[in-house]
Amino acid sequence: MAPKPALHSAVRLRSARLRRSAAALVAGLTAVSLLSACGYGSKSADKAEPVAATAAGGAKLSADSVKIGYFANLTHGTALVGLKEGLLQKELGATQIKPQVFNAGPTEIEALNSGSIDIGWIGPSPAINGYVKSQGKDLRIIAGSASGGVKLVVNPAKVTSEADLKGKKIATPQLGNTQDVALLNYLAGKGFKVDPQSGKGDVSVLRTDNKVTPDAYKSGSIDGAWVPEPTASKLVSLGAKVLVNEKELWPDKKFVITNLIVSQKFLKEHPDVVEAVLRGSVKTNAFIKANPEKAKADANAALKDAGTASLDAAVLDPAWQDIDFIDDPLAGTLQAEADHAVTAGLLKKPDLAGIYDLSLLDKVLGAQGQPAVADAGLGTK
């Protein structure tokens, strides 16, 4: 017997509901898969950020999107402020930014090499290591970003002078990262012997995630740390004292702490996108200089967006004040930092010829009436 009209309606309604539920489930699973795919590396703290909104009415460049990496550190303030203010996205128009947060440079280099990111803010030592290990094939440094903002802070009850470092436990963010190299070089210069790989020796060098370092200090697991901002100022707020401000060790108190790098493949295929990011970077640094309080607040808010707790003024103010945001990559100091890695025993004498391609940066600076920057003889031919 044929079903009654009312039964027909009920069957159709139920079928429609099932189709909608199935579609919603597929969409949800797809979204989860995409979010998972955005992550990189085994470190759970490496975080894929939400895709940035495109600029209203902007034209799309040669790529639909650009994947950008950075750290939740104040020394990466150009990225933090540029993303928060929309200055980077404005230059990219309808080309979407896909940002991703990293804990330390070596992991970000792996992401660049694998294609998980295209462009990244990063410290000099990972950039040097990445360039050398790929025999000059995987990355280029295309701009500077920041100088300064790194300190050796110690427990004043245990360390009051350089001599007191013997037998103490000092943290750095990661084996081979910029601060790790700086500490090992500093200790070697003071006559302390430390195995660069294990960190064991006259001073124990403990590689510790910046997020964990304050708790390690409070518990007494470490006696100090050579770290970037804001971690250094966080430790000071816990009672630590600054033993060494790294800028005091450099001529003119300037040294590169953050560079902007790009995959050579992406640079070759999408120079217009790279130039747009550079315009955004240069405009962001100009914004920071012109609006220091607003920029500082932006950076603090961006830290929270990246999954890091925002900072109290007692930490934020001294940390931000110690960092200089610049477009110049300070190429001469990069060679010096490579020499430090050699001294530390982490690197054989490297050939850095061609590590810089500053042509697009010089084009951007020239359009604003600013002089070109030097590559210290390490630029592309």
CSV table of N, CA, C and O in Angstrom, one decimal, residues 119-237:
chain,number,residue,atom,x,y,z
A,119,ILE,N,57.8,33.0,4.4
A,119,ILE,CA,58.6,34.1,4.9
A,119,ILE,C,58.6,34.0,6.5
A,119,ILE,O,57.6,33.6,7.0
A,120,GLY,N,59.6,34.5,7.1
A,120,GLY,CA,59.6,34.4,8.5
A,120,GLY,C,60.5,35.5,9.2
A,120,GLY,O,61.6,35.8,8.6
A,121,TRP,N,60.1,35.9,10.4
A,121,TRP,CA,61.0,36.7,11.2
A,121,TRP,C,61.8,35.7,12.1
A,121,TRP,O,61.2,34.8,12.7
A,122,ILE,N,63.1,35.9,12.2
A,122,ILE,CA,63.9,34.9,12.8
A,122,ILE,C,65.2,35.5,13.3
A,122,ILE,O,65.7,36.5,12.7
A,123,GLY,N,65.9,34.8,14.2
A,123,GLY,CA,67.2,35.3,14.7
A,123,GLY,C,68.3,34.9,13.7
A,123,GLY,O,68.1,34.1,12.9
A,124,PRO,N,69.5,35.5,13.9
A,124,PRO,CA,70.6,35.3,13.0
A,124,PRO,C,71.2,33.9,13.0
A,124,PRO,O,71.5,33.4,11.9
A,125,SER,N,71.3,33.3,14.1
A,125,SER,CA,72.0,32.0,14.2
A,125,SER,C,71.2,30.9,13.4
A,125,SER,O,71.8,30.2,12.6
A,126,PRO,N,69.9,30.8,13.6
A,126,PRO,CA,69.2,29.8,12.8
A,126,PRO,C,69.2,30.1,11.3
A,126,PRO,O,69.2,29.2,10.5
A,127,ALA,N,69.2,31.4,11.0
A,127,ALA,CA,69.3,31.8,9.6
A,127,ALA,C,70.7,31.3,9.0
A,127,ALA,O,70.7,30.8,7.9
A,128,ILE,N,71.7,31.6,9.7
A,128,ILE,CA,73.0,31.1,9.3
A,128,ILE,C,73.1,29.6,9.2
A,128,ILE,O,73.5,29.1,8.2
A,129,ASN,N,72.6,28.9,10.2
A,129,ASN,CA,72.6,27.4,10.2
A,129,ASN,C,71.8,26.9,9.0
A,129,ASN,O,72.2,25.9,8.3
A,130,GLY,N,70.6,27.5,8.8
A,130,GLY,CA,69.8,27.0,7.7
A,130,GLY,C,70.4,27.2,6.3
A,130,GLY,O,70.4,26.4,5.4
A,131,TYR,N,71.1,28.4,6.2
A,131,TYR,CA,71.8,28.7,4.9
A,131,TYR,C,72.9,27.7,4.7
A,131,TYR,O,73.1,27.2,3.6
A,132,VAL,N,73.7,27.5,5.7
A,132,VAL,CA,74.9,26.6,5.6
A,132,VAL,C,74.5,25.2,5.3
A,132,VAL,O,75.1,24.5,4.4
A,133,LYS,N,73.5,24.7,6.1
A,133,LYS,CA,73.1,23.3,5.9
A,133,LYS,C,72.5,23.0,4.5
A,133,LYS,O,72.6,21.9,4.0
A,134,SER,N,71.9,24.0,4.0
A,134,SER,CA,71.3,23.8,2.6
A,134,SER,C,72.2,24.2,1.5
A,134,SER,O,71.8,24.2,0.4
A,135,GLN,N,73.5,24.4,1.9
A,135,GLN,CA,74.5,24.9,0.9
A,135,GLN,C,74.0,26.1,0.1
A,135,GLN,O,74.3,26.2,-1.1
A,136,GLY,N,73.4,27.0,0.8
A,136,GLY,CA,73.0,28.2,0.2
A,136,GLY,C,71.8,28.2,-0.7
A,136,GLY,O,71.6,29.1,-1.5
A,137,LYS,N,71.0,27.1,-0.5
A,137,LYS,CA,69.9,26.9,-1.5
A,137,LYS,C,68.5,27.2,-1.0
A,137,LYS,O,67.6,27.3,-1.8
A,138,ASP,N,68.3,27.3,0.3
A,138,ASP,CA,66.9,27.3,0.8
A,138,ASP,C,66.4,28.7,1.2
A,138,ASP,O,65.2,28.9,1.2
A,139,LEU,N,67.3,29.6,1.7
A,139,LEU,CA,66.7,30.9,2.2
A,139,LEU,C,67.6,32.1,1.8
A,139,LEU,O,68.7,31.9,1.3
A,140,ARG,N,67.0,33.2,1.9
A,140,ARG,CA,67.7,34.5,1.8
A,140,ARG,C,67.3,35.4,2.9
A,140,ARG,O,66.1,35.4,3.3
A,141,ILE,N,68.2,36.2,3.4
A,141,ILE,CA,67.8,37.3,4.3
A,141,ILE,C,67.5,38.5,3.5
A,141,ILE,O,68.3,38.9,2.7
A,142,ILE,N,66.3,39.0,3.7
A,142,ILE,CA,65.8,40.1,2.8
A,142,ILE,C,65.7,41.5,3.6
A,142,ILE,O,65.4,42.5,2.9
A,143,ALA,N,65.8,41.5,4.9
A,143,ALA,CA,65.7,42.7,5.6
A,143,ALA,C,66.1,42.5,7.1
A,143,ALA,O,66.1,41.3,7.6
A,144,GLY,N,66.4,43.6,7.8
A,144,GLY,CA,66.5,43.5,9.2
A,144,GLY,C,65.1,43.7,9.9
A,144,GLY,O,64.1,44.0,9.2
A,145,SER,N,65.1,43.7,11.2
A,145,SER,CA,63.9,43.9,11.9
A,145,SER,C,64.1,44.5,13.3
A,145,SER,O,63.4,45.4,13.7
A,146,ALA,N,65.1,44.0,14.0
A,146,ALA,CA,65.3,44.4,15.4
A,146,ALA,C,66.8,44.2,15.8
A,146,ALA,O,67.5,43.3,15.3
A,147,SER,N,67.2,45.1,16.7
A,147,SER,CA,68.5,45.0,17.4
A,147,SER,C,68.3,45.1,18.9
A,147,SER,O,67.4,45.8,19.3
A,148,GLY,N,69.1,44.4,19.6
A,148,GLY,CA,69.0,44.5,21.1
A,148,GLY,C,68.0,43.6,21.7
A,148,GLY,O,67.5,42.6,21.1
A,149,GLY,N,67.6,43.9,22.9
A,149,GLY,CA,66.6,43.1,23.6
A,149,GLY,C,67.0,41.8,24.1
A,149,GLY,O,66.1,40.9,24.2
A,150,VAL,N,68.3,41.6,24.5
A,150,VAL,CA,68.7,40.3,25.0
A,150,VAL,C,69.6,40.6,26.2
A,150,VAL,O,70.5,41.4,26.2
A,151,LYS,N,69.4,39.8,27.3
A,151,LYS,CA,70.2,40.0,28.5
A,151,LYS,C,70.5,38.6,29.2
A,151,LYS,O,69.7,37.7,29.0
A,152,LEU,N,71.6,38.6,29.9
A,152,LEU,CA,71.9,37.6,30.8
A,152,LEU,C,71.4,38.0,32.2
A,152,LEU,O,71.9,39.0,32.8
A,153,VAL,N,70.4,37.4,32.7
A,153,VAL,CA,69.8,37.8,34.0
A,153,VAL,C,70.1,36.6,35.0
A,153,VAL,O,70.0,35.4,34.6
A,154,VAL,N,70.4,36.9,36.2
A,154,VAL,CA,70.8,35.9,37.2
A,154,VAL,C,70.2,36.1,38.6
A,154,VAL,O,69.7,37.2,38.9
A,155,ASN,N,70.2,35.0,39.4
A,155,ASN,CA,69.8,35.1,40.7
A,155,ASN,C,70.9,35.8,41.6
A,155,ASN,O,72.0,35.3,41.7
A,156,PRO,N,70.6,37.0,42.1
A,156,PRO,CA,71.6,37.8,42.8
A,156,PRO,C,72.1,37.2,44.0
A,156,PRO,O,73.2,37.5,44.5
A,157,ALA,N,71.3,36.2,44.6
A,157,ALA,CA,71.8,35.5,45.8
A,157,ALA,C,72.9,34.5,45.5
A,157,ALA,O,73.6,34.0,46.4
A,158,LYS,N,73.0,34.1,44.2
A,158,LYS,CA,74.0,33.1,43.8
A,158,LYS,C,75.0,33.6,42.9
A,158,LYS,O,76.1,33.1,42.8
A,159,VAL,N,74.7,34.7,42.1
A,159,VAL,CA,75.7,35.2,41.1
A,159,VAL,C,75.7,36.7,41.3
A,159,VAL,O,74.7,37.4,41.1
A,160,THR,N,76.9,37.2,41.6
A,160,THR,CA,77.1,38.7,41.7
A,160,THR,C,78.1,39.2,40.7
A,160,THR,O,78.3,40.4,40.5
A,161,SER,N,78.9,38.3,40.1
A,161,SER,CA,79.9,38.6,39.1
A,161,SER,C,80.1,37.5,38.1
A,161,SER,O,79.6,36.4,38.3
A,162,GLU,N,80.9,37.8,37.1
A,162,GLU,CA,81.1,36.7,36.1
A,162,GLU,C,81.8,35.5,36.7
A,162,GLU,O,81.5,34.4,36.3
A,163,ALA,N,82.7,35.7,37.7
A,163,ALA,CA,83.3,34.5,38.3
A,163,ALA,C,82.4,33.6,39.0
A,163,ALA,O,82.6,32.4,39.0
A,164,ASP,N,81.3,34.1,39.4
A,164,ASP,CA,80.3,33.3,40.2
A,164,ASP,C,79.5,32.4,39.2
A,164,ASP,O,78.7,31.5,39.7
A,165,LEU,N,79.6,32.5,37.9
A,165,LEU,CA,78.9,31.7,37.0
A,165,LEU,C,79.4,30.2,37.0
A,165,LEU,O,78.7,29.3,36.6
A,166,LYS,N,80.6,30.0,37.5
A,166,LYS,CA,81.2,28.7,37.5
A,166,LYS,C,80.3,27.8,38.4
A,166,LYS,O,80.0,28.1,39.5
A,167,GLY,N,79.9,26.6,37.9
A,167,GLY,CA,79.1,25.7,38.6
A,167,GLY,C,77.6,26.0,38.6
A,167,GLY,O,76.8,25.2,39.2
A,168,LYS,N,77.2,27.1,37.9
A,168,LYS,CA,75.8,27.5,37.9
A,168,LYS,C,75.1,26.9,36.7
A,168,LYS,O,75.7,26.5,35.7
A,169,LYS,N,73.8,27.0,36.7
A,169,LYS,CA,72.9,26.5,35.7
A,169,LYS,C,72.2,27.7,35.0
A,169,LYS,O,71.4,28.4,35.6
A,170,ILE,N,72.6,27.9,33.7
A,170,ILE,CA,72.1,29.0,33.0
A,170,ILE,C,71.3,28.5,31.8
A,170,ILE,O,71.7,27.7,31.0
A,171,ALA,N,70.1,29.0,31.6
A,171,ALA,CA,69.2,28.6,30.5
A,171,ALA,C,69.4,29.4,29.3
A,171,ALA,O,69.7,30.6,29.3
A,172,THR,N,69.1,28.8,28.1
A,172,THR,CA,69.0,29.4,26.8
A,172,THR,C,67.7,28.8,26.2
A,172,THR,O,67.3,27.7,26.6
A,173,PRO,N,67.1,29.5,25.2
A,173,PRO,CA,65.9,28.9,24.6
A,173,PRO,C,66.0,27.6,23.9
A,173,PRO,O,65.1,26.8,24.0
A,174,GLN,N,67.1,27.3,23.2
A,174,GLN,CA,67.2,26.1,22.4
A,174,GLN,C,68.6,25.9,21.9
A,174,GLN,O,69.3,26.9,21.6
A,175,LEU,N,69.1,24.7,21.8
A,175,LEU,CA,70.4,24.4,21.3
A,175,LEU,C,70.6,25.0,19.9
A,175,LEU,O,69.8,24.8,19.0
A,176,GLY,N,71.6,25.9,19.8
A,176,GLY,CA,71.9,26.4,18.5
A,176,GLY,C,71.1,27.7,18.1
A,176,GLY,O,71.4,28.3,17.1
A,177,ASN,N,70.2,28.1,19.0
A,177,ASN,CA,69.5,29.4,18.7
A,177,ASN,C,70.4,30.6,19.0
A,177,ASN,O,71.5,30.4,19.5
A,178,THR,N,70.0,31.8,18.6
A,178,THR,CA,70.8,32.9,18.7
A,178,THR,C,71.4,33.2,20.1
A,178,THR,O,72.6,33.5,20.3
A,179,GLN,N,70.5,33.1,21.1
A,179,GLN,CA,70.9,33.3,22.5
A,179,GLN,C,71.9,32.2,23.0
A,179,GLN,O,72.8,32.4,23.8
A,180,ASP,N,71.6,31.0,22.5
A,180,ASP,CA,72.5,29.9,22.9
A,180,ASP,C,73.9,30.1,22.4
A,180,ASP,O,74.9,29.9,23.2
A,181,VAL,N,74.0,30.5,21.2
A,181,VAL,CA,75.3,30.9,20.6
A,181,VAL,C,76.0,32.0,21.3
A,181,VAL,O,77.2,32.0,21.7
A,182,ALA,N,75.2,33.0,21.6
A,182,ALA,CA,75.8,34.2,22.3
A,182,ALA,C,76.3,33.8,23.7
A,182,ALA,O,77.4,34.3,24.1
A,183,LEU,N,75.6,33.0,24.5
A,183,LEU,CA,76.0,32.6,25.8
A,183,LEU,C,77.3,31.7,25.7
A,183,LEU,O,78.3,32.0,26.4
A,184,LEU,N,77.3,30.7,24.8
A,184,LEU,CA,78.5,29.9,24.6
A,184,LEU,C,79.7,30.7,24.3
A,184,LEU,O,80.8,30.5,24.8
A,185,ASN,N,79.5,31.7,23.4
A,185,ASN,CA,80.6,32.5,23.0
A,185,ASN,C,81.1,33.4,24.1
A,185,ASN,O,82.3,33.5,24.4
A,186,TYR,N,80.2,33.9,24.9
A,186,TYR,CA,80.5,34.7,26.1
A,186,TYR,C,81.3,33.9,27.1
A,186,TYR,O,82.3,34.3,27.6
A,187,LEU,N,80.8,32.7,27.4
A,187,LEU,CA,81.5,31.8,28.4
A,187,LEU,C,82.9,31.4,27.9
A,187,LEU,O,83.8,31.4,28.7
A,188,ALA,N,83.0,31.1,26.6
A,188,ALA,CA,84.4,30.8,26.1
A,188,ALA,C,85.3,32.0,26.2
A,188,ALA,O,86.5,31.8,26.6
A,189,GLY,N,84.8,33.2,26.0
A,189,GLY,CA,85.6,34.4,26.1
A,189,GLY,C,86.1,34.6,27.6
A,189,GLY,O,87.1,35.3,27.8
A,190,LYS,N,85.3,34.1,28.5
A,190,LYS,CA,85.7,34.3,29.9
A,190,LYS,C,86.5,33.1,30.5
A,190,LYS,O,86.8,33.1,31.7
A,191,GLY,N,86.8,32.2,29.6
A,191,GLY,CA,87.7,31.1,30.0
A,191,GLY,C,86.9,29.8,30.5
A,191,GLY,O,87.6,28.9,30.9
A,192,PHE,N,85.6,29.8,30.5
A,192,PHE,CA,84.8,28.7,30.9
A,192,PHE,C,84.8,27.6,29.8
A,192,PHE,O,84.6,28.0,28.6
A,193,LYS,N,84.9,26.4,30.1
A,193,LYS,CA,84.8,25.3,29.1
A,193,LYS,C,83.4,24.6,29.2
A,193,LYS,O,83.1,24.2,30.3
A,194,VAL,N,82.7,24.6,28.1
A,194,VAL,CA,81.4,24.0,28.0
A,194,VAL,C,81.3,23.2,26.8
A,194,VAL,O,81.6,23.7,25.7
A,195,ASP,N,80.8,21.9,26.9
A,195,ASP,CA,80.5,21.1,25.7
A,195,ASP,C,79.3,21.7,25.0
A,195,ASP,O,78.2,21.8,25.6
A,196,PRO,N,79.4,22.2,23.7
A,196,PRO,CA,78.3,22.9,23.1
A,196,PRO,C,77.1,22.0,22.8
A,196,PRO,O,76.0,22.6,22.8
A,197,GLN,N,77.2,20.7,22.7
A,197,GLN,CA,76.1,19.9,22.4
A,197,GLN,C,75.3,19.5,23.7
A,197,GLN,O,74.1,19.7,23.7
A,198,SER,N,76.0,19.0,24.7
A,198,SER,CA,75.4,18.6,25.9
A,198,SER,C,75.1,19.8,26.9
A,198,SER,O,74.2,19.7,27.7
A,199,GLY,N,75.9,20.9,26.7
A,199,GLY,CA,75.8,22.0,27.6
A,199,GLY,C,76.4,21.8,29.0
A,199,GLY,O,76.3,22.6,29.9
A,200,LYS,N,77.2,20.7,29.1
A,200,LYS,CA,77.9,20.3,30.4
A,200,LYS,C,79.3,21.0,30.4
A,200,LYS,O,79.9,21.1,29.4
A,201,GLY,N,79.7,21.4,31.6
A,201,GLY,CA,81.0,21.9,31.7
A,201,GLY,C,81.1,22.8,32.9
A,201,GLY,O,80.4,22.6,33.9
A,202,ASP,N,82.0,23.8,32.9
A,202,ASP,CA,82.2,24.7,34.0
A,202,ASP,C,80.9,25.4,34.4
A,202,ASP,O,80.7,25.7,35.5
A,203,VAL,N,80.1,25.7,33.4
A,203,VAL,CA,78.8,26.2,33.5
A,203,VAL,C,77.8,25.3,32.8
A,203,VAL,O,78.1,24.8,31.7
A,204,SER,N,76.7,25.0,33.5
A,204,SER,CA,75.7,24.1,32.8
A,204,SER,C,74.8,24.9,32.0
A,204,SER,O,74.1,25.8,32.6
A,205,VAL,N,74.7,24.7,30.7
A,205,VAL,CA,73.8,25.4,29.9
A,205,VAL,C,72.6,24.5,29.6
A,205,VAL,O,72.7,23.4,29.0
A,206,LEU,N,71.5,25.0,30.1
A,206,LEU,CA,70.2,24.2,30.0
A,206,LEU,C,69.3,24.8,28.9
A,206,LEU,O,68.9,25.9,29.1
A,207,ARG,N,69.0,24.0,27.9
A,207,ARG,CA,68.1,24.5,26.8
A,207,ARG,C,66.7,24.4,27.3
A,207,ARG,O,66.2,23.3,27.5
A,208,THR,N,66.0,25.5,27.5
A,208,THR,CA,64.7,25.6,28.1
A,208,THR,C,63.8,26.5,27.4
A,208,THR,O,64.1,27.6,27.1
A,209,ASP,N,62.6,26.0,27.1
A,209,ASP,CA,61.6,26.9,26.4
A,209,ASP,C,61.4,28.2,27.2
A,209,ASP,O,61.2,28.1,28.4
A,210,ASN,N,61.3,29.3,26.5
A,210,ASN,CA,61.1,30.6,27.1
A,210,ASN,C,59.8,30.6,28.0
A,210,ASN,O,59.8,31.3,29.0
A,211,LYS,N,58.8,29.8,27.6
A,211,LYS,CA,57.6,29.8,28.4
A,211,LYS,C,57.8,29.1,29.8
A,211,LYS,O,57.1,29.4,30.7
A,212,VAL,N,58.8,28.3,29.8
A,212,VAL,CA,59.0,27.5,31.0
A,212,VAL,C,60.1,28.2,31.9
A,212,VAL,O,60.1,28.0,33.1
A,213,THR,N,60.9,29.0,31.3
A,213,THR,CA,62.1,29.6,32.0
A,213,THR,C,61.7,30.3,33.3
A,213,THR,O,62.3,30.1,34.4
A,214,PRO,N,60.6,31.2,33.4
A,214,PRO,CA,60.3,31.8,34.6
A,214,PRO,C,60.0,30.9,35.8
A,214,PRO,O,60.4,31.0,36.9
A,215,ASP,N,59.2,29.8,35.5
A,215,ASP,CA,58.9,28.8,36.5
A,215,ASP,C,60.2,28.1,36.9
A,215,ASP,O,60.3,27.7,38.1
A,216,ALA,N,61.1,27.8,36.0
A,216,ALA,CA,62.3,27.1,36.3
A,216,ALA,C,63.2,28.0,37.2
A,216,ALA,O,63.8,27.5,38.2
A,217,TYR,N,63.1,29.3,37.0
A,217,TYR,CA,63.8,30.2,37.9
A,217,TYR,C,63.2,30.3,39.3
A,217,TYR,O,63.9,30.2,40.3
A,218,LYS,N,61.9,30.3,39.3
A,218,LYS,CA,61.2,30.4,40.6
A,218,LYS,C,61.5,29.1,41.4
A,218,LYS,O,61.6,29.2,42.7
A,219,SER,N,61.6,28.0,40.8
A,219,SER,CA,61.8,26.7,41.5
A,219,SER,C,63.2,26.5,41.8
A,219,SER,O,63.5,25.6,42.6
A,220,GLY,N,64.1,27.3,41.3
A,220,GLY,CA,65.6,27.1,41.6
A,220,GLY,C,66.2,26.1,40.7
A,220,GLY,O,67.4,25.8,40.9
A,221,SER,N,65.5,25.7,39.6
A,221,SER,CA,66.1,24.7,38.7
A,221,SER,C,67.2,25.4,37.8
A,221,SER,O,68.1,24.7,37.3
A,222,ILE,N,67.1,26.7,37.7
A,222,ILE,CA,68.2,27.4,37.0
A,222,ILE,C,68.6,28.6,37.8
A,222,ILE,O,67.8,29.1,38.7
A,223,ASP,N,69.8,29.0,37.6
A,223,ASP,CA,70.4,30.2,38.4
A,223,ASP,C,70.3,31.5,37.5
A,223,ASP,O,70.7,32.5,38.1
A,224,GLY,N,69.9,31.4,36.3
A,224,GLY,CA,69.9,32.5,35.4
A,224,GLY,C,69.6,32.1,34.0
A,224,GLY,O,69.4,30.9,33.7
A,225,ALA,N,69.5,33.1,33.1
A,225,ALA,CA,69.2,32.7,31.7
A,225,ALA,C,69.7,33.8,30.8
A,225,ALA,O,69.7,35.0,31.2
A,226,TRP,N,70.2,33.4,29.6
A,226,TRP,CA,70.5,34.4,28.5
A,226,TRP,C,69.3,34.3,27.5
A,226,TRP,O,69.2,33.4,26.8
A,227,VAL,N,68.5,35.3,27.6
A,227,VAL,CA,67.2,35.2,26.9
A,227,VAL,C,66.8,36.6,26.3
A,227,VAL,O,67.2,37.6,26.7
A,228,PRO,N,65.9,36.5,25.3
A,228,PRO,CA,65.3,37.7,24.7
A,228,PRO,C,64.2,38.3,25.5
A,228,PRO,O,63.7,37.6,26.4
A,229,GLU,N,63.8,39.5,25.1
A,229,GLU,CA,62.6,40.1,25.8
A,229,GLU,C,61.3,39.5,25.1
A,229,GLU,O,61.3,39.1,24.0
A,230,PRO,N,60.3,39.3,26.0
A,230,PRO,CA,60.1,39.8,27.4
A,230,PRO,C,60.6,38.8,28.5
A,230,PRO,O,60.4,39.1,29.6
A,231,THR,N,61.2,37.7,28.1
A,231,THR,CA,61.5,36.7,29.1
A,231,THR,C,62.5,37.3,30.1
A,231,THR,O,62.4,37.1,31.3
A,232,ALA,N,63.5,38.1,29.6
A,232,ALA,CA,64.5,38.7,30.5
A,232,ALA,C,63.8,39.6,31.6
A,232,ALA,O,64.1,39.5,32.8
A,233,SER,N,62.9,40.4,31.1
A,233,SER,CA,62.2,41.3,32.1
A,233,SER,C,61.3,40.6,33.0
A,233,SER,O,61.0,41.0,34.1
A,234,LYS,N,60.7,39.4,32.5
A,234,LYS,CA,59.9,38.6,33.4
A,234,LYS,C,60.7,38.1,34.6
A,234,LYS,O,60.3,38.1,35.7
A,235,LEU,N,61.9,37.7,34.3
A,235,LEU,CA,62.8,37.2,35.3
A,235,LEU,C,63.2,38.3,36.3
A,235,LEU,O,63.3,38.1,37.5
A,236,VAL,N,63.5,39.4,35.7
A,236,VAL,CA,63.8,40.6,36.6
A,236,VAL,C,62.6,40.9,37.5
A,236,VAL,O,62.8,41.2,38.7
A,237,SER,N,61.4,40.8,37.1
A,237,SER,CA,60.2,41.0,37.9
A,237,SER,C,60.1,40.0,39.0
A,237,SER,O,59.5,40.2,40.0
